Coordinates of C-alpha atoms and ligand atoms in Angstrom, one line a residue:
M1383 CA 84.0 154.8 111.6
Q1384 CA 87.4 154.7 109.8
N1385 CA 85.8 156.6 106.9
A1386 CA 84.5 159.2 109.2
Q1387 CA 87.9 159.7 110.8
R1388 CA 89.4 160.0 107.3
A1389 CA 86.8 162.6 106.4
I1390 CA 87.4 164.6 109.6
K1391 CA 91.2 164.3 109.1
H1392 CA 90.7 165.5 105.5
Y1393 CA 88.9 168.6 106.8
R1394 CA 91.5 169.3 109.4
K1395 CA 94.3 168.9 106.9
K1396 CA 92.5 171.2 104.4
R1397 CA 91.9 173.8 107.1
I1398 CA 95.5 173.8 108.2
L1399 CA 96.6 174.1 104.6
I1400 CA 94.2 177.1 104.0
C1401 CA 95.5 178.8 107.2
L1402 CA 99.1 178.2 106.1
A1403 CA 98.4 179.6 102.7
V1404 CA 96.7 182.6 104.2
A1405 CA 99.7 183.2 106.5
L1406 CA 102.2 182.8 103.7
L1407 CA 100.1 185.0 101.3
S1408 CA 99.7 187.8 103.9
L1409 CA 103.4 187.6 104.8
L1410 CA 104.4 188.0 101.1
T1411 CA 101.7 190.7 100.5
T1412 CA 102.8 192.7 103.5
L1413 CA 106.5 192.5 102.5
A1414 CA 105.6 193.3 98.9
V1415 CA 103.5 196.3 100.0
R1416 CA 106.3 197.5 102.3
F1417 CA 108.8 197.0 99.5
I1418 CA 106.8 198.9 96.9
S1419 CA 106.1 201.8 99.3
Q1420 CA 109.8 201.9 100.5
R1421 CA 111.0 202.0 96.9
S1422 CA 108.7 204.8 95.9
Q1423 CA 109.7 206.7 99.1
N1424 CA 113.3 206.2 98.0
Q1425 CA 112.5 207.5 94.6
H1426 CA 110.7 210.5 96.0
Q1427 CA 113.7 211.3 98.3
L1428 CA 116.1 211.0 95.4
Q1429 CA 114.0 213.4 93.4
I1430 CA 113.8 215.9 96.3
A1431 CA 117.6 215.7 96.9
A1432 CA 118.3 216.3 93.2
V1433 CA 115.9 219.2 93.0
H1434 CA 117.5 220.8 96.1
A1435 CA 121.0 220.4 94.6
V1436 CA 120.0 222.0 91.3
E1437 CA 118.2 224.8 93.1
A1438 CA 121.2 225.5 95.3
I1439 CA 123.6 225.8 92.2
D1440 CA 120.9 227.8 90.3
K1441 CA 120.8 230.2 93.3
V1442 CA 124.6 230.8 93.0
L1443 CA 124.5 231.5 89.3
L1444 CA 121.3 233.6 89.1
P1445 CA 122.8 236.7 90.7
L1446 CA 125.7 236.6 88.2
E1447 CA 123.2 236.4 85.4
K1448 CA 121.4 239.5 86.8
R1449 CA 124.6 241.5 87.2
H1450 CA 126.4 240.6 84.0
A1451 CA 124.9 243.4 81.8
E1452 CA 126.2 246.1 84.1
L1453 CA 129.6 244.4 84.4
L1454 CA 129.9 244.1 80.7
Q1455 CA 129.7 247.9 80.5
L1456 CA 133.0 248.1 82.4
V1457 CA 134.9 246.1 79.8
G1458 CA 137.4 248.3 78.0
Q1459 CA 137.6 250.9 80.8
P1460 CA 141.0 251.2 82.5
C1461 CA 141.5 248.8 85.4
A1462 CA 142.4 251.6 87.8
T1463 CA 139.0 253.1 87.2
V1464 CA 136.9 249.9 87.5
N1465 CA 138.9 247.8 89.9
L1466 CA 137.2 249.1 93.0
I1467 CA 133.8 248.5 91.4
L1468 CA 134.8 245.0 90.6
R1469 CA 135.9 244.4 94.2
K1470 CA 132.6 245.8 95.5
E1471 CA 130.7 243.6 93.1
A1472 CA 132.7 240.5 94.1
A1473 CA 132.2 241.3 97.8
T1474 CA 128.4 241.7 97.2
L1475 CA 128.0 238.5 95.3
Q1476 CA 129.3 236.4 98.2
T1477 CA 129.8 233.2 96.3
L1478 CA 132.1 234.8 93.8
R1479 CA 135.8 234.4 94.2
S1480 CA 136.7 237.0 91.5
I1481 CA 135.5 239.0 88.6
A1482 CA 137.8 239.6 85.6
L1483 CA 137.4 241.8 82.6
V1484 CA 138.7 240.5 79.2
K1485 CA 139.4 242.8 76.3
S1486 CA 140.3 241.4 72.9
G1487 CA 141.4 238.1 74.4
T1488 CA 143.4 239.5 77.2
L1489 CA 142.4 239.4 80.8
Y1490 CA 143.5 242.9 81.8
C1491 CA 141.7 243.5 85.1
S1492 CA 140.8 241.2 88.1
S1493 CA 138.9 242.0 91.3
V1494 CA 141.5 240.1 93.3
L1495 CA 144.8 240.9 91.5
G1496 CA 144.1 244.2 89.9
D1497 CA 146.0 244.9 86.7
R1498 CA 146.7 241.8 84.7
N1499 CA 147.9 241.0 81.3
V1500 CA 147.1 237.4 80.6
V1501 CA 146.0 235.8 77.3
I1502 CA 142.7 234.3 78.4
H1503 CA 143.0 231.4 76.0
D1504 CA 146.2 230.3 77.7
I1505 CA 144.4 229.8 80.9
V1506 CA 141.0 228.6 79.7
S1507 CA 141.2 227.0 76.3
E1508 CA 137.4 227.4 75.6
L1509 CA 137.7 231.2 76.0
P1510 CA 137.2 233.8 74.7
S1511 CA 133.9 232.7 73.2
D1512 CA 131.1 234.8 71.6
S1513 CA 128.4 233.0 73.6
P1514 CA 127.9 232.7 77.4
Q1515 CA 129.8 229.8 78.8
L1516 CA 129.6 227.8 82.0
L1517 CA 132.8 225.9 82.6
L1518 CA 134.3 223.7 85.3
F1519 CA 137.9 224.5 85.8
T1520 CA 140.8 223.6 88.0
D1521 CA 142.6 226.6 89.3
N1522 CA 146.3 226.8 88.6
T1523 CA 146.8 230.4 89.5
L1524 CA 145.6 231.5 92.9
I1525 CA 144.9 228.3 94.9
K1526 CA 146.4 225.5 92.8
G1527 CA 144.2 222.5 92.2
H1528 CA 141.1 224.1 93.5
P1529 CA 137.9 223.6 91.4
L1530 CA 136.3 226.7 90.0
L1531 CA 133.0 227.2 88.2
L1532 CA 133.6 229.8 85.6
Q1533 CA 130.8 231.9 84.1
W1534 CA 131.7 233.8 80.9
Y1535 CA 129.6 236.5 79.4
P1536 CA 130.7 237.9 76.1
A1537 CA 130.5 241.6 75.2
D1538 CA 128.2 242.4 72.3
N1539 CA 129.9 243.6 69.1
D1540 CA 133.3 243.2 70.6
A1541 CA 134.8 239.8 69.8
G1542 CA 137.2 238.3 72.3
S1543 CA 135.9 240.6 75.1
G1544 CA 133.7 239.8 78.1
V1545 CA 133.4 239.3 81.8
L1546 CA 134.7 236.2 83.5
M1547 CA 133.3 235.4 86.9
S1548 CA 134.7 232.5 89.0
V1549 CA 132.6 230.9 91.6
N1550 CA 134.4 229.3 94.5
I1551 CA 132.6 226.0 93.9
D1552 CA 135.0 224.2 96.2
L1553 CA 133.5 225.8 99.3
L1554 CA 129.9 225.4 98.0
S1555 CA 130.2 221.8 96.9
A1556 CA 130.6 220.8 100.5
L1557 CA 127.1 222.1 101.1
M1558 CA 125.4 221.5 97.8
L1559 CA 126.8 218.2 96.9
E1560 CA 126.7 216.6 100.3
P1561 CA 125.5 213.0 100.0
Q1562 CA 122.7 211.6 102.2
K1563 CA 123.7 208.1 103.0
P1564 CA 122.5 205.4 102.6
L1565 CA 120.2 206.6 99.9
I1566 CA 122.9 208.7 98.1
N1567 CA 126.5 207.7 98.0
S1568 CA 127.8 210.8 96.3
I1569 CA 126.5 213.8 94.3
S1570 CA 128.4 215.2 91.3
L1571 CA 127.9 218.2 89.0
T1572 CA 128.3 217.9 85.2
V1573 CA 129.1 220.9 83.2
K1574 CA 129.8 220.2 79.5
D1575 CA 132.2 217.2 79.6
R1576 CA 133.6 217.8 83.1
F1577 CA 132.4 216.4 86.4
L1578 CA 132.9 217.8 89.9
S1579 CA 132.4 215.7 93.0
E1580 CA 133.0 216.6 96.5
E1581 CA 135.7 214.0 97.1
S1582 CA 137.5 214.0 93.7
G1583 CA 137.4 217.6 92.4
V1584 CA 137.1 218.2 88.7
M1585 CA 137.3 215.1 86.5
A1586 CA 137.0 214.2 82.9
M1587 CA 135.0 211.0 83.8
L1588 CA 132.3 210.2 86.3
N1589 CA 133.3 207.2 88.4
V1590 CA 130.3 205.1 89.2
P1591 CA 130.8 201.8 91.1
H1592 CA 129.2 198.9 89.2
S1593 CA 126.6 198.2 91.8
D1594 CA 125.5 201.9 91.9
Q1595 CA 123.0 203.7 89.8
V1596 CA 123.1 207.4 88.5
F1597 CA 120.0 209.6 88.9
S1598 CA 120.5 212.8 86.9
L1599 CA 118.5 216.1 86.9
P1600 CA 119.5 219.0 84.6
S1601 CA 119.0 222.6 85.5
T1602 CA 116.3 224.4 83.6
H1603 CA 118.2 227.7 83.8
F1604 CA 121.9 226.9 83.3
P1605 CA 123.7 224.2 81.3
F1606 CA 124.6 221.9 84.2
T1607 CA 123.3 218.6 85.5
V1608 CA 123.3 217.2 89.0
N1609 CA 124.0 213.5 89.3
L1610 CA 123.0 211.5 92.3
I1611 CA 124.9 208.2 92.7
S1612 CA 122.8 205.8 94.7
P1613 CA 122.9 202.1 95.5
G1614 CA 119.5 202.0 93.7
T1615 CA 116.0 202.5 95.1
T1616 CA 115.1 198.8 94.5
E1617 CA 118.3 197.5 96.3
L1618 CA 117.7 199.8 99.2
A1619 CA 114.1 198.8 99.5
L1620 CA 115.1 195.1 99.5
K1621 CA 117.7 195.8 102.2
S1622 CA 115.0 197.4 104.3
L1623 CA 112.9 194.2 104.2
P1624 CA 114.4 192.4 107.2
A1625 CA 113.4 195.3 109.3
Q1626 CA 109.8 194.9 108.1
L1627 CA 109.7 191.2 108.9
P1628 CA 108.4 191.4 112.5
L1629 CA 105.4 193.5 111.4
A1630 CA 104.7 191.3 108.5
L1631 CA 104.8 188.2 110.7
I1632 CA 102.4 189.8 113.2
I1633 CA 99.9 190.6 110.4
S1634 CA 100.2 187.1 108.8
L1635 CA 99.7 185.4 112.2
L1636 CA 96.7 187.6 112.8
L1637 CA 95.1 186.8 109.4
A1638 CA 95.9 183.1 109.8
G1639 CA 94.1 183.2 113.2
I1640 CA 91.1 184.8 111.6
A1641 CA 91.2 182.3 108.8
W1642 CA 91.3 179.5 111.4
L1643 CA 88.3 180.8 113.2
T1644 CA 86.2 181.6 110.1
T1645 CA 86.9 178.1 108.6
A1646 CA 85.9 176.4 111.8
S1647 CA 82.3 176.3 110.7
R1648 CA 82.8 175.8 107.0
M1649 CA 85.6 173.3 107.1
S1650 CA 83.9 170.7 109.3
F1651 CA 81.7 167.7 108.9
S1652 CA 78.8 169.5 110.4
W1653 CA 79.1 172.1 107.7
E1654 CA 79.1 169.3 105.1
L1655 CA 76.0 167.8 106.7
N1656 CA 74.2 171.2 106.7
M1657 CA 75.4 171.8 103.2
G1658 CA 74.2 168.3 102.2
V1659 CA 70.7 169.0 103.6
A1660 CA 70.5 172.5 102.1
S1661 CA 71.6 171.2 98.6
R1662 CA 69.4 168.2 98.8
E1663 CA 72.3 165.8 98.4
F1664 CA 70.6 163.2 100.5
D1665 CA 68.3 160.6 98.9
V1666 CA 65.6 158.7 100.6
W1667 CA 65.6 154.9 99.8
C1668 CA 63.6 152.1 101.1
Q1669 CA 63.8 148.4 101.7
P1670 CA 60.7 146.1 101.5
L1671 CA 59.6 144.0 104.5
L1672 CA 57.7 140.8 103.8
T1673 CA 55.4 138.6 105.8
A1674 CA 57.0 135.2 106.7
S1675 CA 53.8 133.3 106.1
D1676 CA 52.9 134.4 102.6
Q1677 CA 55.9 136.5 101.5
Q1678 CA 53.7 139.6 100.9
C1679 CA 55.3 143.0 101.0
V1680 CA 53.7 144.7 104.0
G1681 CA 55.9 147.7 104.4
V1682 CA 59.2 149.4 104.0
E1683 CA 62.0 150.7 106.1
I1684 CA 63.2 154.1 105.0
L1685 CA 67.0 154.4 104.6
L1686 CA 69.0 157.5 103.9
R1687 CA 71.7 157.7 101.2
W1688 CA 74.3 160.5 100.8
D1689 CA 76.1 160.9 97.5
N1690 CA 78.3 163.8 98.5
P1691 CA 79.6 165.6 95.4
R1692 CA 82.7 166.7 97.2
L1693 CA 83.7 163.5 99.1
G1694 CA 81.9 160.8 97.2
P1695 CA 79.2 158.5 98.5
I1696 CA 79.2 158.3 102.3
P1697 CA 77.5 155.3 103.9
P1698 CA 74.9 155.9 106.7
D1699 CA 77.0 154.0 109.2
V1700 CA 79.5 156.9 108.8
F1701 CA 77.3 160.0 108.6
I1702 CA 74.5 158.9 111.0
P1703 CA 76.8 158.7 114.1
L1704 CA 78.5 161.9 113.0
A1705 CA 75.1 163.7 112.6
E1706 CA 74.2 162.5 116.1
E1707 CA 77.5 163.8 117.4
H1708 CA 77.0 167.2 115.8
H1709 CA 73.4 167.4 116.9
L1710 CA 72.2 167.3 113.3
I1711 CA 70.4 164.0 113.4
E1712 CA 67.0 165.6 114.1
T1713 CA 67.4 167.9 111.1
L1714 CA 68.2 164.8 109.0
T1715 CA 65.2 162.9 110.3
R1716 CA 62.9 165.8 109.5
Y1717 CA 64.4 165.8 106.0
V1718 CA 63.8 162.1 105.6
I1719 CA 60.2 162.3 106.8
S1720 CA 59.3 165.3 104.6
E1721 CA 61.0 163.8 101.6
T1722 CA 59.1 160.5 102.1
V1723 CA 55.9 162.4 102.5
R1724 CA 56.7 164.3 99.3
Q1725 CA 56.9 160.9 97.5
I1726 CA 54.1 159.2 99.5
D1727 CA 52.3 158.1 96.3
V1728 CA 54.9 155.4 95.7
F1729 CA 53.4 153.4 98.6
P1730 CA 50.2 151.4 98.4
K1731 CA 47.4 153.5 99.9
S1732 CA 46.6 151.1 102.7
P1733 CA 46.6 151.3 106.5
L1734 CA 48.0 147.7 106.4
F1735 CA 51.2 149.0 104.6
H1736 CA 53.7 150.4 107.1
V1737 CA 56.5 152.9 106.6
G1738 CA 59.3 152.7 109.1
F1739 CA 61.7 155.6 110.0
N1740 CA 64.9 155.3 111.9
V1741 CA 64.8 157.8 114.7
A1742 CA 67.6 158.6 117.1
A1743 CA 67.0 158.4 120.9
S1744 CA 67.7 162.1 121.3
H1745 CA 64.7 162.9 119.2
F1746 CA 62.5 161.1 121.8
I1747 CA 63.2 163.8 124.4
D1748 CA 60.8 166.7 125.2
G1749 CA 58.1 165.8 122.8
K1750 CA 60.3 166.8 119.8
L1751 CA 59.5 163.8 117.7
L1752 CA 55.8 164.1 118.2
R1753 CA 55.9 167.8 117.1
D1754 CA 57.9 166.8 114.0
L1755 CA 55.6 163.9 113.1
N1756 CA 52.6 166.2 113.4
Q1757 CA 54.2 168.8 111.2
Y1758 CA 55.8 166.6 108.6
W1759 CA 53.9 163.3 108.6
F1760 CA 50.3 163.7 109.9
S1761 CA 49.8 167.1 108.2
A1762 CA 49.8 165.1 104.9
H1763 CA 47.2 162.6 106.2
P1764 CA 48.9 159.5 104.9
H1765 CA 47.0 156.2 104.8
Q1766 CA 50.0 154.1 105.7
Q1767 CA 50.9 152.8 109.2
L1768 CA 53.7 154.8 110.7
I1769 CA 56.5 152.9 112.5
V1770 CA 59.4 154.6 114.3
E1771 CA 62.5 152.5 114.8
L1772 CA 64.5 153.3 117.9
T1773 CA 67.9 151.6 117.9
E1774 CA 68.8 149.8 121.0
R1775 CA 72.4 150.9 120.8
D1776 CA 71.4 154.5 121.5
D1777 CA 71.2 155.7 125.1
I1778 CA 67.6 154.8 125.5
H1779 CA 67.5 155.8 129.2
D1780 CA 67.1 159.4 128.1
V1781 CA 63.9 158.5 126.2
D1782 CA 60.8 160.3 127.4
Y1783 CA 58.3 157.6 128.3
R1784 CA 55.4 160.0 128.2
L1785 CA 56.2 160.6 124.5
I1786 CA 56.2 156.8 123.9
R1787 CA 52.7 156.7 125.4
E1788 CA 51.7 159.6 123.2
L1789 CA 53.0 157.8 120.1
H1790 CA 51.0 154.7 121.0
R1791 CA 47.9 156.9 121.6
K1792 CA 48.3 158.3 118.1
G1793 CA 48.6 154.8 116.6
I1794 CA 52.2 155.0 115.8
K1795 CA 54.1 151.7 116.2
L1796 CA 57.4 151.6 118.0
A1797 CA 60.1 149.1 116.9
I1798 CA 63.3 148.4 118.7
D1799 CA 66.0 148.2 116.1
D1800 CA 69.1 146.0 116.2
F1801 CA 67.6 144.1 119.1
G1802 CA 70.1 142.0 121.0
T1803 CA 73.1 144.1 120.3
G1804 CA 72.6 146.7 123.1
N1805 CA 72.2 146.4 126.8
S1806 CA 68.4 146.3 127.2
S1807 CA 66.7 144.9 130.2
F1808 CA 63.3 143.4 130.7
S1809 CA 62.2 146.4 132.8
W1810 CA 63.1 148.6 130.0
L1811 CA 61.1 146.6 127.5
E1812 CA 58.1 146.8 129.9
K1813 CA 58.4 150.6 130.0
L1814 CA 58.7 151.1 126.3
H1815 CA 56.1 148.6 125.3
P1816 CA 57.5 148.2 121.8
D1817 CA 55.2 146.8 119.1
V1818 CA 58.1 145.4 117.1
L1819 CA 61.5 143.8 117.8
K1820 CA 63.9 143.9 114.9
I1821 CA 66.4 141.1 115.3
D1822 CA 69.8 142.5 114.4
K1823 CA 71.3 141.1 111.2
S1824 CA 74.3 139.7 113.1
F1825 CA 71.9 137.1 114.7
T1826 CA 70.3 136.3 111.3
H1827 CA 73.8 135.8 109.9
A1828 CA 74.7 133.5 112.8
I1829 CA 72.0 131.0 111.8
G1830 CA 73.6 127.8 110.8
T1831 CA 77.1 129.1 111.5
D1832 CA 77.5 130.4 115.0
A1833 CA 76.1 128.2 117.8
V1834 CA 76.2 130.9 120.6
N1835 CA 74.5 133.6 118.5
S1836 CA 71.9 131.4 117.1
T1837 CA 71.0 130.4 120.6
V1838 CA 70.6 134.2 121.3
T1839 CA 68.3 134.3 118.2
D1840 CA 66.2 131.6 119.7
I1841 CA 66.0 133.4 123.0
I1842 CA 65.0 136.7 121.3
I1843 CA 62.3 134.9 119.3
A1844 CA 61.0 133.2 122.5
L1845 CA 61.0 136.6 124.3
G1846 CA 59.1 138.3 121.5
Q1847 CA 56.5 135.5 121.5
R1848 CA 56.2 135.6 125.2
L1849 CA 55.7 139.4 125.4
N1850 CA 53.5 139.2 122.3
I1851 CA 55.7 141.6 120.3
E1852 CA 55.9 141.3 116.5
L1853 CA 59.3 140.0 115.3
V1854 CA 61.1 141.3 112.3
A1855 CA 64.3 139.6 111.2
E1856 CA 66.8 141.9 109.5
G1857 CA 69.6 140.9 107.0
V1858 CA 68.0 137.7 105.6
E1859 CA 70.3 136.7 102.8
T1860 CA 69.8 133.0 102.4
Q1861 CA 67.0 130.5 102.0
E1862 CA 68.4 128.6 105.0
Q1863 CA 68.1 131.7 107.2
A1864 CA 64.6 132.4 105.9
Q1865 CA 63.4 128.8 106.6
Y1866 CA 64.9 128.8 110.0
L1867 CA 63.2 132.1 110.9
I1868 CA 59.9 131.1 109.5
W1869 CA 59.9 127.8 111.3
H1870 CA 60.7 129.6 114.5
G1871 CA 57.7 131.9 114.2
V1872 CA 59.3 135.2 113.1
H1873 CA 56.6 137.2 111.5
I1874 CA 58.3 139.5 109.1
L1875 CA 61.5 139.2 107.1
Q1876 CA 63.8 141.9 105.6
G1877 CA 67.0 141.3 103.6
Y1878 CA 68.8 141.0 100.4
L1879 CA 67.2 137.7 99.7
Y1880 CA 64.0 139.6 98.9
A1881 CA 65.1 143.1 98.0
R1882 CA 68.0 145.4 98.4
P1883 CA 67.4 149.0 99.4
M1884 CA 66.2 151.0 96.4
P1885 CA 65.2 154.6 95.7
L1886 CA 61.6 155.4 96.6
S1887 CA 60.9 156.0 93.0
A1888 CA 61.8 152.3 92.2
L1889 CA 59.3 150.9 94.6
P1890 CA 56.2 150.9 92.5
Q1891 CA 57.9 148.9 89.7
W1892 CA 59.3 146.5 92.3
L1893 CA 55.9 146.0 93.8
A1894 CA 54.3 145.5 90.4
E1895 CA 56.9 142.8 89.4
Y1896 CA 57.2 141.1 92.7
R1897 CA 55.7 137.6 92.8
P1898 CA 55.8 135.8 96.1
R1899 CA 56.6 132.1 95.8
L1900 CA 54.4 130.4 98.4
P1901 CA 55.6 127.3 100.2
S1902 CA 52.9 125.2 98.6
Q1903 CA 54.3 126.0 95.2
H1904 CA 57.7 124.7 96.2
D1905 CA 58.4 121.0 97.1
G1906 CA 56.6 121.3 100.5
H1907 CA 59.2 123.6 102.1
L1908 CA 58.7 127.1 103.3
S1909 CA 60.9 128.6 100.7
P1910 CA 60.8 132.4 100.0
S1911 CA 61.3 133.7 96.6
G1912 CA 64.9 134.2 95.5
R1913 CA 64.1 137.0 93.0
D1914 CA 65.3 140.5 93.3
I1915 CA 68.6 139.7 94.9
E1916 CA 70.3 141.0 91.8
D1917 CA 67.8 143.7 91.0
Y1918 CA 69.2 146.6 93.0
S1919 CA 72.6 145.0 93.9
S1920 CA 74.5 147.7 92.1
S1921 CA 72.8 150.6 93.8
S1922 CA 72.8 149.2 97.3
S1923 CA 75.0 150.4 100.1
Ligands
C2E1024 P1 69.5 149.6 110.2 O1 68.4 150.5 110.7 O2 69.7 148.4 110.9 O3 69.2 149.4 108.7 C1 69.3 148.2 108.0 C2 70.6 148.1 107.4 O4 70.9 146.8 107.0 C3 70.7 149.0 106.1 O5 72.0 149.5 106.0 C4 70.4 148.0 105.0 O6 71.0 148.3 103.8 C5 71.1 146.8 105.6 N1 70.6 145.5 105.1 C6 69.3 145.2 104.7 N2 69.2 144.0 104.3 C7 70.5 143.4 104.5 C8 71.0 142.1 104.2 O7 70.4 141.2 103.7 N3 72.3 141.9 104.5 C9 73.1 142.9 104.9 N4 74.4 142.7 105.1 N5 72.6 144.2 105.2 C10 71.3 144.4 104.9 P2 72.2 151.0 105.7 O8 71.2 151.5 104.8 O9 73.7 151.1 105.3 O10 72.0 151.7 107.0 C11 72.9 151.5 108.1 C12 72.3 152.1 109.3 O11 72.2 153.5 109.2 C13 70.9 151.7 109.6 O12 70.8 150.5 110.1 C14 70.4 152.8 110.5 O13 70.9 152.5 111.8 C15 71.2 154.0 109.9 N6 70.3 154.7 109.1 C16 70.0 154.6 107.8 N7 69.1 155.6 107.4 C17 68.8 156.3 108.5 C18 67.9 157.4 108.8 O14 67.2 157.9 108.0 N8 67.9 157.8 110.1 C19 68.6 157.3 111.1 N9 68.5 157.7 112.3 N10 69.4 156.2 110.9 C20 69.5 155.7 109.6
CA1025 CA1 66.4 150.4 111.2
CA1026 CA1 68.8 147.3 112.2

């Protein structure tokens, strides 16, 4: 049974490992999915924030663009004439701080200060310019140090003349460049080679902390770019993972639970057994039985073999008790009978040749065995004598005695297997009326070595003779055991001394080659043939 325990432990270990793997995999998958979706959500939010900032600044500049043609017509007119118009315009365009007219390089009229006479180049080195210019500028005139966004429109055909509008970007930046923490640490505006941020004003360089990343979006209308400074979509998604852990754990526990339940049937010995039957991994073998008197082969015992491709060969002593435990023994027995019938031609076609099946006690309940024998054995009309071996170690009290009577009526012989090892009583023997008692191999092995057990052997033999039950001795391995059993009147012998179990297909050759050595041929002793011990030794259990 140690092997069986090992096989079951192996399954349990495998099942636990599978469930752990499922739990780990689903935990990692959930976290990965949450990470990827959080990252793309971050990217989407960054994109939206950048588009909003660009649109906000575009909205400030677009009205200036619309009005610039009319304003340019005022260039050259006296300040006294146009000053009021300039003021009205500046008041209408609410984001404007001032509008100034420049004629031949001189700023001569301002909506705020009225008449002026300032060389424009002295204030803004890039002006006058013959192309429109957007400039970031730090005010040194009105409110010192304040950032201004200057929009210059040159007059056609009049070099050095134009309109200069200054946007009070300082006030606007608080709204337009407001960061959305934690996704955006700061927002800055780039115009040419200058940068404006809400905290630092106009700068020649953009200060980006090492750990941060810059996400830039240029305006499609005006020459400026909005820069979002962010800790990074990946970093933020990673930071959000601990918050996702409880959900991921719940999902992985749930899936591990489902895996545990679904593997219950697959990862078990009963699944292996079912699989073995379905995939025809079981082989039907047989072991010859010989008459003690003339060493003729008078029958076989059918024995099951399982060469499991996943676990290796499993001896019947391991899988038969497990099949009984998992209520699969009857399925196996049906398989054994039908496989034997399929190969029935390997046996001599004689009613004197018997075929013995091992049948579990549970199969003797409710007429099940008889139904199965009718379906799988008698339906093929075999010539051979059928014997069913019921092991005495099983709980034979459950056996249905009416079924036993039915078996007898149908001419099926009943053998009590492993006789002497269980807890049989005489009343029980009377009820069952067995045709055969199979002396367990432990008693055969005790012959000549174990005084107590060989006494039991004598008692069993005497009992069989007294009740007129045929005696079969199992496990005959030596000449000494064979002689002892023959002398004491055992009728049939089975053991490695004559033949080891062999595949059914090997029986015809064994039968053809088998030559009994009769006692008369051998120095006056009853001495069974010693051949065949080696024949199937390599393939036996
Ligand atoms: P069992 O019915 O007592 O079968 C005889 C066992 O003794 C077989 O072991 C056989 O290989 C072994 N044996 C035969 N001659 C000798 C010998 O000279 N010396 C020794 N040491 N052993 C010998 P196996 O095939 O391993 O089967 C073990 C048990 O498994 C069987 O004991 C039987 O109880 C069970 N079994 C095997 N096939 C079936 C089956 O188809 N159905 C059921 N229900 N049980 C089966
Ligand atoms: Ca048996
Ligand atoms: Ca036995």
